[in-house]
PDB file of C-alpha atoms in Angstrom:
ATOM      1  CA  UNK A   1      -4.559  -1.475  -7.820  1.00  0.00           C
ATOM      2  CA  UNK A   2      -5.621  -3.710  -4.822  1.00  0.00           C
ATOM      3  CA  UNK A   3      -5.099  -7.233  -4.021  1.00  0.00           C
ATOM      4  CA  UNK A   4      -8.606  -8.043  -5.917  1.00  0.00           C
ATOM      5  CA  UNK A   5      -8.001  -7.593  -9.805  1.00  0.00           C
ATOM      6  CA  UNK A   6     -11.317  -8.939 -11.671  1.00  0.00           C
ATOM      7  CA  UNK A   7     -11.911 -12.764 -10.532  1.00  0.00           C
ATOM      8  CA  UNK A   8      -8.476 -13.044  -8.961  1.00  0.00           C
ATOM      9  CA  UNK A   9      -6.888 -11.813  -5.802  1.00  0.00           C
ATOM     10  CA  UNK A  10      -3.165 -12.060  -4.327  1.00  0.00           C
ATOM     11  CA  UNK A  11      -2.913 -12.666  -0.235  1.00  0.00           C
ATOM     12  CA  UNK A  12      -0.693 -13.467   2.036  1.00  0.00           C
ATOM     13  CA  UNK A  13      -0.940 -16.020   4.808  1.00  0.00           C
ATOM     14  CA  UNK A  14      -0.339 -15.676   8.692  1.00  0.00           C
ATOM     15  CA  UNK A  15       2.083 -16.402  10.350  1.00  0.00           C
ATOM     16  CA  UNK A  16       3.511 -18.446   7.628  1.00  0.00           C
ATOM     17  CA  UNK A  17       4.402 -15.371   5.517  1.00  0.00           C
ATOM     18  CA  UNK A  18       3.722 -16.868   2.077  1.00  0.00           C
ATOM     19  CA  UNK A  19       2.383 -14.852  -1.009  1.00  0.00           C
ATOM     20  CA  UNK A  20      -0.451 -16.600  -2.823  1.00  0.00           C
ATOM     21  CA  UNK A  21      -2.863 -15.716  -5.524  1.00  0.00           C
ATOM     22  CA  UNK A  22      -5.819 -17.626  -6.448  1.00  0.00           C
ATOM     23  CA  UNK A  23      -9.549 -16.627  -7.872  1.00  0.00           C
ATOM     24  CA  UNK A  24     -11.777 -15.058  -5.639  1.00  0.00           C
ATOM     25  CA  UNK A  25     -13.340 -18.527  -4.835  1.00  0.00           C
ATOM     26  CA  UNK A  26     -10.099 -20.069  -3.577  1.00  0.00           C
ATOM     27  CA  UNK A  27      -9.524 -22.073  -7.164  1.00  0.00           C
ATOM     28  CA  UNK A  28      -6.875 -22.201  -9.329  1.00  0.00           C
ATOM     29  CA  UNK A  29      -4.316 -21.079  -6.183  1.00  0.00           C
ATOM     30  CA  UNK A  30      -0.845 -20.526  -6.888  1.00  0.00           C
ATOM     31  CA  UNK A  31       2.174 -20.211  -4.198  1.00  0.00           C
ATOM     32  CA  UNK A  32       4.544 -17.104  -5.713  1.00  0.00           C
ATOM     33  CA  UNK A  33       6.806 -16.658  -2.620  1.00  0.00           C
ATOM     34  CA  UNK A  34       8.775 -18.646   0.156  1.00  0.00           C
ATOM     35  CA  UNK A  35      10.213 -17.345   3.468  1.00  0.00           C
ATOM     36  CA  UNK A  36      12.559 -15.989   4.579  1.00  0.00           C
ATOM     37  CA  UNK A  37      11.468 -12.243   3.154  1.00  0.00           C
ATOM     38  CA  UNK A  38       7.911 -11.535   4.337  1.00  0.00           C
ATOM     39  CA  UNK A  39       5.731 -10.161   1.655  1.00  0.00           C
ATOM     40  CA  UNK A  40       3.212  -7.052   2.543  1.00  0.00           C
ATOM     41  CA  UNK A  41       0.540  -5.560   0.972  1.00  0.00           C
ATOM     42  CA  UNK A  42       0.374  -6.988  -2.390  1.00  0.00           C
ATOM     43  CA  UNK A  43      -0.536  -5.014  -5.165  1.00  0.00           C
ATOM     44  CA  UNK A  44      -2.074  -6.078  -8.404  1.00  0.00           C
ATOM     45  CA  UNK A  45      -0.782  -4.038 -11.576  1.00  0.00           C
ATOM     46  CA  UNK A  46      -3.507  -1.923 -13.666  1.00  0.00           C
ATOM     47  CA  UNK A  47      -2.821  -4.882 -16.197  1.00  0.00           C
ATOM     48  CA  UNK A  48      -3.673  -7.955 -13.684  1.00  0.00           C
ATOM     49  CA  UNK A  49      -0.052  -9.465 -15.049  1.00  0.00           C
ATOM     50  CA  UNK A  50       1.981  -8.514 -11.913  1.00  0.00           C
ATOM     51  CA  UNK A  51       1.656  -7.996  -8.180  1.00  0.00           C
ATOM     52  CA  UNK A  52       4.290  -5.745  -6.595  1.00  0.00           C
ATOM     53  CA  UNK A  53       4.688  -6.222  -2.622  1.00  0.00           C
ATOM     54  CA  UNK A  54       7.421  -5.363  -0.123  1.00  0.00           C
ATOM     55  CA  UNK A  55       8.776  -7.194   2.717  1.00  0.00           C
ATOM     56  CA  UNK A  56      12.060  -8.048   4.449  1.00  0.00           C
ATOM     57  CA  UNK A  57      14.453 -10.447   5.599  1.00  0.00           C
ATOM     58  CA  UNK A  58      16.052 -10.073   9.634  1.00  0.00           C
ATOM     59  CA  UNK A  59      18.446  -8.234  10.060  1.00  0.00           C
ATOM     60  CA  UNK A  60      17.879  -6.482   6.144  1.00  0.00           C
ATOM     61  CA  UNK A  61      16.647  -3.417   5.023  1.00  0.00           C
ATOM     62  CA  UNK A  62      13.106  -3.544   3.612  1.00  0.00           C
ATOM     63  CA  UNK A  63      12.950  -3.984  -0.071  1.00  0.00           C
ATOM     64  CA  UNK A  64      10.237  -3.765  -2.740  1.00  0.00           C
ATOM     65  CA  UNK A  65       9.662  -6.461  -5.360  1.00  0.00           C
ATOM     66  CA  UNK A  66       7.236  -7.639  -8.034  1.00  0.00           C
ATOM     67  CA  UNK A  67       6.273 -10.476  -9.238  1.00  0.00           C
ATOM     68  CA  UNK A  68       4.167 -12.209 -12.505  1.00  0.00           C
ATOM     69  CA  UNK A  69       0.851 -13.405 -11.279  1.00  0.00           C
ATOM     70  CA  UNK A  70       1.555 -16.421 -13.560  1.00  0.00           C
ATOM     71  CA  UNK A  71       4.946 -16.626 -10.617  1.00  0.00           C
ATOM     72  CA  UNK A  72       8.696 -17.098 -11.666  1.00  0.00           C
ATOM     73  CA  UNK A  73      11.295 -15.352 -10.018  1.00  0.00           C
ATOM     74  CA  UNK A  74      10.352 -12.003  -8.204  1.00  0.00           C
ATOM     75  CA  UNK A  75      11.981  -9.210  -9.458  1.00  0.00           C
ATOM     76  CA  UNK A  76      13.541  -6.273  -6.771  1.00  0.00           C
ATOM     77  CA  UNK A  77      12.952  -2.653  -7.761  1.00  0.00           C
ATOM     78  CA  UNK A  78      16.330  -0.247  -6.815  1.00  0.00           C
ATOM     79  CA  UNK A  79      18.003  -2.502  -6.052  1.00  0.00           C
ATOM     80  CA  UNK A  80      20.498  -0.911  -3.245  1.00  0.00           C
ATOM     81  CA  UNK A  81      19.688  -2.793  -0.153  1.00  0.00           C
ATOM     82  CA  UNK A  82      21.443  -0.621   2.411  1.00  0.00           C
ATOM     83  CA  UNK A  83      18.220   1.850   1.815  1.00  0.00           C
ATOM     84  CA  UNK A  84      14.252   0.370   2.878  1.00  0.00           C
ATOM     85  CA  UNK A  85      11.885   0.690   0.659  1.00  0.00           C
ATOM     86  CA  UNK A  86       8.345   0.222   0.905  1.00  0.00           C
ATOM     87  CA  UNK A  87       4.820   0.192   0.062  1.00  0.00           C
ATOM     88  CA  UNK A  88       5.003  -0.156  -3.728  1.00  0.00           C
ATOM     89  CA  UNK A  89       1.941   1.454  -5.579  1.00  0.00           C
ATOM     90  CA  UNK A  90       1.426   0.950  -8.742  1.00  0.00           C
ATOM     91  CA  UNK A  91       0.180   4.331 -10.778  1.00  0.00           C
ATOM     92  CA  UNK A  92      -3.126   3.964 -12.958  1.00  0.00           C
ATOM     93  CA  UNK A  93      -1.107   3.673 -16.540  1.00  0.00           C
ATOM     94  CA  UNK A  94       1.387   1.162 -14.809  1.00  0.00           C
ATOM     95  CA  UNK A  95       4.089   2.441 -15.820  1.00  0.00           C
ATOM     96  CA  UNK A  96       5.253   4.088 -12.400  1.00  0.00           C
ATOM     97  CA  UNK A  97       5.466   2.837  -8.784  1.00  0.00           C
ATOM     98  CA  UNK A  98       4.519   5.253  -5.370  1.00  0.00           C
ATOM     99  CA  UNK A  99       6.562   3.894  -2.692  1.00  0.00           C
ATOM    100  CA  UNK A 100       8.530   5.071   0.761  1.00  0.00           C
ATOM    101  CA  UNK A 101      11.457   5.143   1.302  1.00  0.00           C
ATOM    102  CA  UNK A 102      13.955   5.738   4.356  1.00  0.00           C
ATOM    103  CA  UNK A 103      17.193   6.069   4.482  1.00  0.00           C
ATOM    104  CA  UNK A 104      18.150   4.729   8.020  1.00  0.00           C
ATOM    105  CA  UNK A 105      16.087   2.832  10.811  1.00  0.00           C
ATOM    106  CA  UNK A 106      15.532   6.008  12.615  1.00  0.00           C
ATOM    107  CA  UNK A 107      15.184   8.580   9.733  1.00  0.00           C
ATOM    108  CA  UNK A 108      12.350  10.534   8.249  1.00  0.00           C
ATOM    109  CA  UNK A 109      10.728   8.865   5.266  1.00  0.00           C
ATOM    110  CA  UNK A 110      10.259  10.345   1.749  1.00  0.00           C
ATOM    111  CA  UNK A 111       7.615   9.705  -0.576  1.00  0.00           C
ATOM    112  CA  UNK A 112       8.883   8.921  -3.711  1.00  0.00           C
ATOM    113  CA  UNK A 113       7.611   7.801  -7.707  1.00  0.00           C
ATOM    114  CA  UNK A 114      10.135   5.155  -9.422  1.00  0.00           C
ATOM    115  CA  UNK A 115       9.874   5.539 -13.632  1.00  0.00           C
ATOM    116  CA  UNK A 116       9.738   1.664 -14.606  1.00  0.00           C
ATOM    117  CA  UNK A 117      11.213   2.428 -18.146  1.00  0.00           C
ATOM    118  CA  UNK A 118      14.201   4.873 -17.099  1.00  0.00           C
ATOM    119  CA  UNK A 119      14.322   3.016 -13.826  1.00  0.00           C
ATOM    120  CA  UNK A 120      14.732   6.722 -11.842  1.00  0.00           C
ATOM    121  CA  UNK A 121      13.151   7.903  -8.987  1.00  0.00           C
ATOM    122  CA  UNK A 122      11.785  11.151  -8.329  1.00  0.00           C
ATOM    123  CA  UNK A 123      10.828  12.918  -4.621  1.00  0.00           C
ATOM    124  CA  UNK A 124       6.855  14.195  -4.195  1.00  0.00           C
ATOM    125  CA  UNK A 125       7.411  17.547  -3.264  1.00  0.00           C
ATOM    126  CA  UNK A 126       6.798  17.930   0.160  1.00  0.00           C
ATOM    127  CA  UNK A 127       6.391  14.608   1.149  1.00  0.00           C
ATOM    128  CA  UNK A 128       8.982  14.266   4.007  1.00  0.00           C
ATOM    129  CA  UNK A 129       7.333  12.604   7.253  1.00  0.00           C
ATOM    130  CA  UNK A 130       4.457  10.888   5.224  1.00  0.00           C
ATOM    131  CA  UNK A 131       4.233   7.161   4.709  1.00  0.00           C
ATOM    132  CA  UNK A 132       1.879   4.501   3.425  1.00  0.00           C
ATOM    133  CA  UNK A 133       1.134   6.926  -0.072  1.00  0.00           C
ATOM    134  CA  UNK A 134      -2.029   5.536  -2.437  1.00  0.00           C
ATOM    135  CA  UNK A 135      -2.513   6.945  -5.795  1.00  0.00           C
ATOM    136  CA  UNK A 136      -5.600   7.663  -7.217  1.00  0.00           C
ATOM    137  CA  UNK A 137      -7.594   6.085  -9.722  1.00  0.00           C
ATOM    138  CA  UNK A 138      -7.328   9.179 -12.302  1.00  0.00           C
ATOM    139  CA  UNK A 139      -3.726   9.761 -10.869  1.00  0.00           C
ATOM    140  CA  UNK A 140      -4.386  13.013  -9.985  1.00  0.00           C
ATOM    141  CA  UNK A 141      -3.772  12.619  -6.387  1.00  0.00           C
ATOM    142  CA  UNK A 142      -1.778  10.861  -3.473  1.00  0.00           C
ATOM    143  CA  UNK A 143      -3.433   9.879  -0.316  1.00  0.00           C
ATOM    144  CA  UNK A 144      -0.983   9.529   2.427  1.00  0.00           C
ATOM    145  CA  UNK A 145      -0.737   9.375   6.450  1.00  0.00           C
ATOM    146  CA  UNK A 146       1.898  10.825   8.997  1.00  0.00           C
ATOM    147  CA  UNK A 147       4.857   9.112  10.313  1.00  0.00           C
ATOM    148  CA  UNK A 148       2.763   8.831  13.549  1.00  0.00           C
ATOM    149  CA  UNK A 149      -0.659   7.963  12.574  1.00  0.00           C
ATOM    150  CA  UNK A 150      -2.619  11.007  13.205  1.00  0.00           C
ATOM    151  CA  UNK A 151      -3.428  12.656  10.460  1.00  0.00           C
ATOM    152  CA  UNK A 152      -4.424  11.637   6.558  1.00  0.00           C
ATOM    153  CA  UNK A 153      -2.957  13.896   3.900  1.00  0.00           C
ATOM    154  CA  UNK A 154      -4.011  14.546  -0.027  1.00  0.00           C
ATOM    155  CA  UNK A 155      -1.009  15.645  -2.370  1.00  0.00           C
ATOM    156  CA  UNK A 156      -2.417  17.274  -5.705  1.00  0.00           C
ATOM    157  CA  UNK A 157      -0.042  16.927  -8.925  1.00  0.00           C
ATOM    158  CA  UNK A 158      -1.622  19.829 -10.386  1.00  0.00           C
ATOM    159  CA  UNK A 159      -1.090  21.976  -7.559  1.00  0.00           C
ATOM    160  CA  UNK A 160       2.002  20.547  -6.243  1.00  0.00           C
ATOM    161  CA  UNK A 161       0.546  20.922  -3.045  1.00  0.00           C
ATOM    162  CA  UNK A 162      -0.316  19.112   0.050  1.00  0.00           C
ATOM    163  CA  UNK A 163      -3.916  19.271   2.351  1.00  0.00           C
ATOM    164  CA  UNK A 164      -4.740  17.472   5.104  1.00  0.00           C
ATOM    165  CA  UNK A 165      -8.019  15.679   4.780  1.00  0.00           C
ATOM    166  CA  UNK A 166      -8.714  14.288   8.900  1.00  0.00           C
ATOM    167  CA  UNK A 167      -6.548  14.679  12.170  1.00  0.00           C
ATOM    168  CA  UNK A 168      -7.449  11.072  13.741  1.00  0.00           C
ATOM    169  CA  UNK A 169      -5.629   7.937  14.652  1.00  0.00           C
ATOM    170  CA  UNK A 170      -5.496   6.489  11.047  1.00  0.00           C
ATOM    171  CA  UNK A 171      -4.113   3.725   9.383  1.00  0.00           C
ATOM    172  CA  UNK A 172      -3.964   1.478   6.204  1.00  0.00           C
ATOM    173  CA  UNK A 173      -5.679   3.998   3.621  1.00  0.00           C
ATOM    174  CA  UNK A 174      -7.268   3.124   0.715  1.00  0.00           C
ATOM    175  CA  UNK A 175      -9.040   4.827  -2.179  1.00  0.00           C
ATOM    176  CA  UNK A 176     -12.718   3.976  -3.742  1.00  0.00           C
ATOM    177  CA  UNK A 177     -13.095   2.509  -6.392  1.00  0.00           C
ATOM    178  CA  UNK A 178     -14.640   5.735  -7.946  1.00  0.00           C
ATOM    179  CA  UNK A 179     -11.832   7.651  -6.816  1.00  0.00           C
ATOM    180  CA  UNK A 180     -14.389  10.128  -4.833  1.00  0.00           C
ATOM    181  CA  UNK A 181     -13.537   8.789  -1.176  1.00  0.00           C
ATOM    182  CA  UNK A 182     -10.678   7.134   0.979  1.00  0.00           C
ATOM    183  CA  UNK A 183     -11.276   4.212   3.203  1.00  0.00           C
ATOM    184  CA  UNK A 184      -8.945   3.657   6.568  1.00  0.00           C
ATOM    185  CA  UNK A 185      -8.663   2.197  10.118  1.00  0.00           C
ATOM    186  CA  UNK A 186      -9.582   4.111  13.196  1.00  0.00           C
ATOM    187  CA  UNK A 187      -7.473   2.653  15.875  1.00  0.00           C
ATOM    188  CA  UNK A 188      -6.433   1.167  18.911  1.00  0.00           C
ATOM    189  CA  UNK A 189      -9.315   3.142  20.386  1.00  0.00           C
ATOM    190  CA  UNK A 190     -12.815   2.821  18.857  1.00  0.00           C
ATOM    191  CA  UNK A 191     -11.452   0.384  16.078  1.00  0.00           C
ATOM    192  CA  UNK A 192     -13.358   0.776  13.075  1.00  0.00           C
ATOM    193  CA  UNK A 193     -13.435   1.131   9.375  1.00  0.00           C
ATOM    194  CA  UNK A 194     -14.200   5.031   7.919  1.00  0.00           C
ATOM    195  CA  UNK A 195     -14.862   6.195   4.601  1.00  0.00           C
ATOM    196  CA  UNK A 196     -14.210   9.974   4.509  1.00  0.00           C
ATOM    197  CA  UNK A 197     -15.648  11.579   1.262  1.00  0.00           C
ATOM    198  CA  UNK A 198     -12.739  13.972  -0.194  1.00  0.00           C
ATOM    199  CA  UNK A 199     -14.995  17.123  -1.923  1.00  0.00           C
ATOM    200  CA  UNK A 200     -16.482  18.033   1.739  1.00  0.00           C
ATOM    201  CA  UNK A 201     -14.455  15.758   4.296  1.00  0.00           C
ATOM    202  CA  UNK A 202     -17.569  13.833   5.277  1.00  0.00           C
ATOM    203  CA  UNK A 203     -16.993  10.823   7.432  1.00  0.00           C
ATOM    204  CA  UNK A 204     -18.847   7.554   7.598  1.00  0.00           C
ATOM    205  CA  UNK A 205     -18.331   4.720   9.767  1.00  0.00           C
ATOM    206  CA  UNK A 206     -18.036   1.653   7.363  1.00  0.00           C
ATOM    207  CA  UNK A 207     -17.805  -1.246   9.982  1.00  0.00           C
ATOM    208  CA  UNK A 208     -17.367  -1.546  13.784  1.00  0.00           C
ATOM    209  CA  UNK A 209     -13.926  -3.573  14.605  1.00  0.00           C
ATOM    210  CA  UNK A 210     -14.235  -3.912  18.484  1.00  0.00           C
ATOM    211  CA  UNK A 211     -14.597  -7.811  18.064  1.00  0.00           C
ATOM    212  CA  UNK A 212     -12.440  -8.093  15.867  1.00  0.00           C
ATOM    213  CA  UNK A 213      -9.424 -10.188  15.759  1.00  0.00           C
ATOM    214  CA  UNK A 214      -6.114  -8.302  14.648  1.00  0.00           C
ATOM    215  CA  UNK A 215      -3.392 -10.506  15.433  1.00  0.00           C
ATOM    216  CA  UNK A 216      -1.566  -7.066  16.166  1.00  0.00           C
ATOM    217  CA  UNK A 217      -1.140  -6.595  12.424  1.00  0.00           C
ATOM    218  CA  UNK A 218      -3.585  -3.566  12.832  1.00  0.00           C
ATOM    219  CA  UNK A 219      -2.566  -1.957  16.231  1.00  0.00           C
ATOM    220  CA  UNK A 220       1.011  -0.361  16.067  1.00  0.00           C
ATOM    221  CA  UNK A 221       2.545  -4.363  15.795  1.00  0.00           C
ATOM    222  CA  UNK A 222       2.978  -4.460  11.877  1.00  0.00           C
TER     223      UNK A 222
END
């Protein structure tokens, strides 16, 4: 799920930090968040009735949370805050979350999938050193990146294994709608927008970013 779901979408605004959703032509706009924990990367559930996001307060580890897109208090998934936790994802039956997690400042992240009904949370094999995971639209795969941004990754479930898909700078990866392709960021050199094509790892420059403004959200300054 992305932060469009039908007519709606969920955004966050800069520098203020504040989680909003409204429909797609800026109507009906509702506030669900208020400083001081900076929300990222919202995340509408497959059902439109929830947005999960992650964020954190100084000085705190980074926790994930979700929210009803109708707002209300925000609700924090595992909950021990001594551990970060981020980039919630929501799987295609909603009924599990994708997310990161590391243990200390410095250590090697995990890839993880949280069961919202038994509230446990299971390690991807193989998945230490990858970060910012995507599932699938058929949930049949996880798209993920390297710790240092050079290489994009595809975990099968079938399989249980791991391939990599493009040895680049890369950054922010998405998946198509039809499941068939993954969309990222090319950066700091040669900014752009690719679509690589998973069956034969054909790549497509979407959109040229060399005018465009980041606010150093894009290039290594998250």
């Amino acid at each position: 799920a992305l932060p469009i779901y039908g007519q709606w979408i969920a955004y966050v605004t800069y520098p203020e930090g504040i989680l909003w959703r409204s429909r797609v032509d800026g109507t009906e706009r509702l506030r669900l968040t208020d400083p001081p924990l900076y929300p990222l990367n919202p995340r509408w559930s497959p059902d439109g009735k929830q947005i999960a996001y992650w964020g954190r307060k100084t000085g705190e580890a980074v926790r994930m949370l979700t929210i009803s897109a109708n707002g209300g208090n925000p609700e924090q998934l595992l909950k021990d805050d001594s551990i970060s936790r981020a980039e919630p994802n929501w799987s295609p039956d909603g009924r599990r979350i994708l997310f990161t997690e590391q243990a200390t400042q410095n250590g090697t992240p995990v890839l993880k999938v949280l069961d919202l009904q038994t509230h446990r949370a299971t390690t991807v094999a193989g998945s230490k050193g990858y970060t910012s995971p995507r599932w699938s639209p058929d949930g049949k795969h996880i798209v993920a990146m390297t710790t240092d941004e050079q290489k994009l990754v595809l975990f099968d479930f079938e399989s249980g294994t791991w391939s990599d898909l493009a040895k680049m700078p890369v950054g922010f990866p998405n998946w198509s709608r039809d499941g068939q392709s993954i969309y990222f960021l090319r950066f700091p050199q040669n900014p752009a927008v690719l679509k690589l094509r998973i069956s034969d790892h054909k790549l497509e420059q979407v959109a040229d970013l060399k005018d465009f403004e980041s606010y150093g959200l894009f290039f290594g300054n998250e």
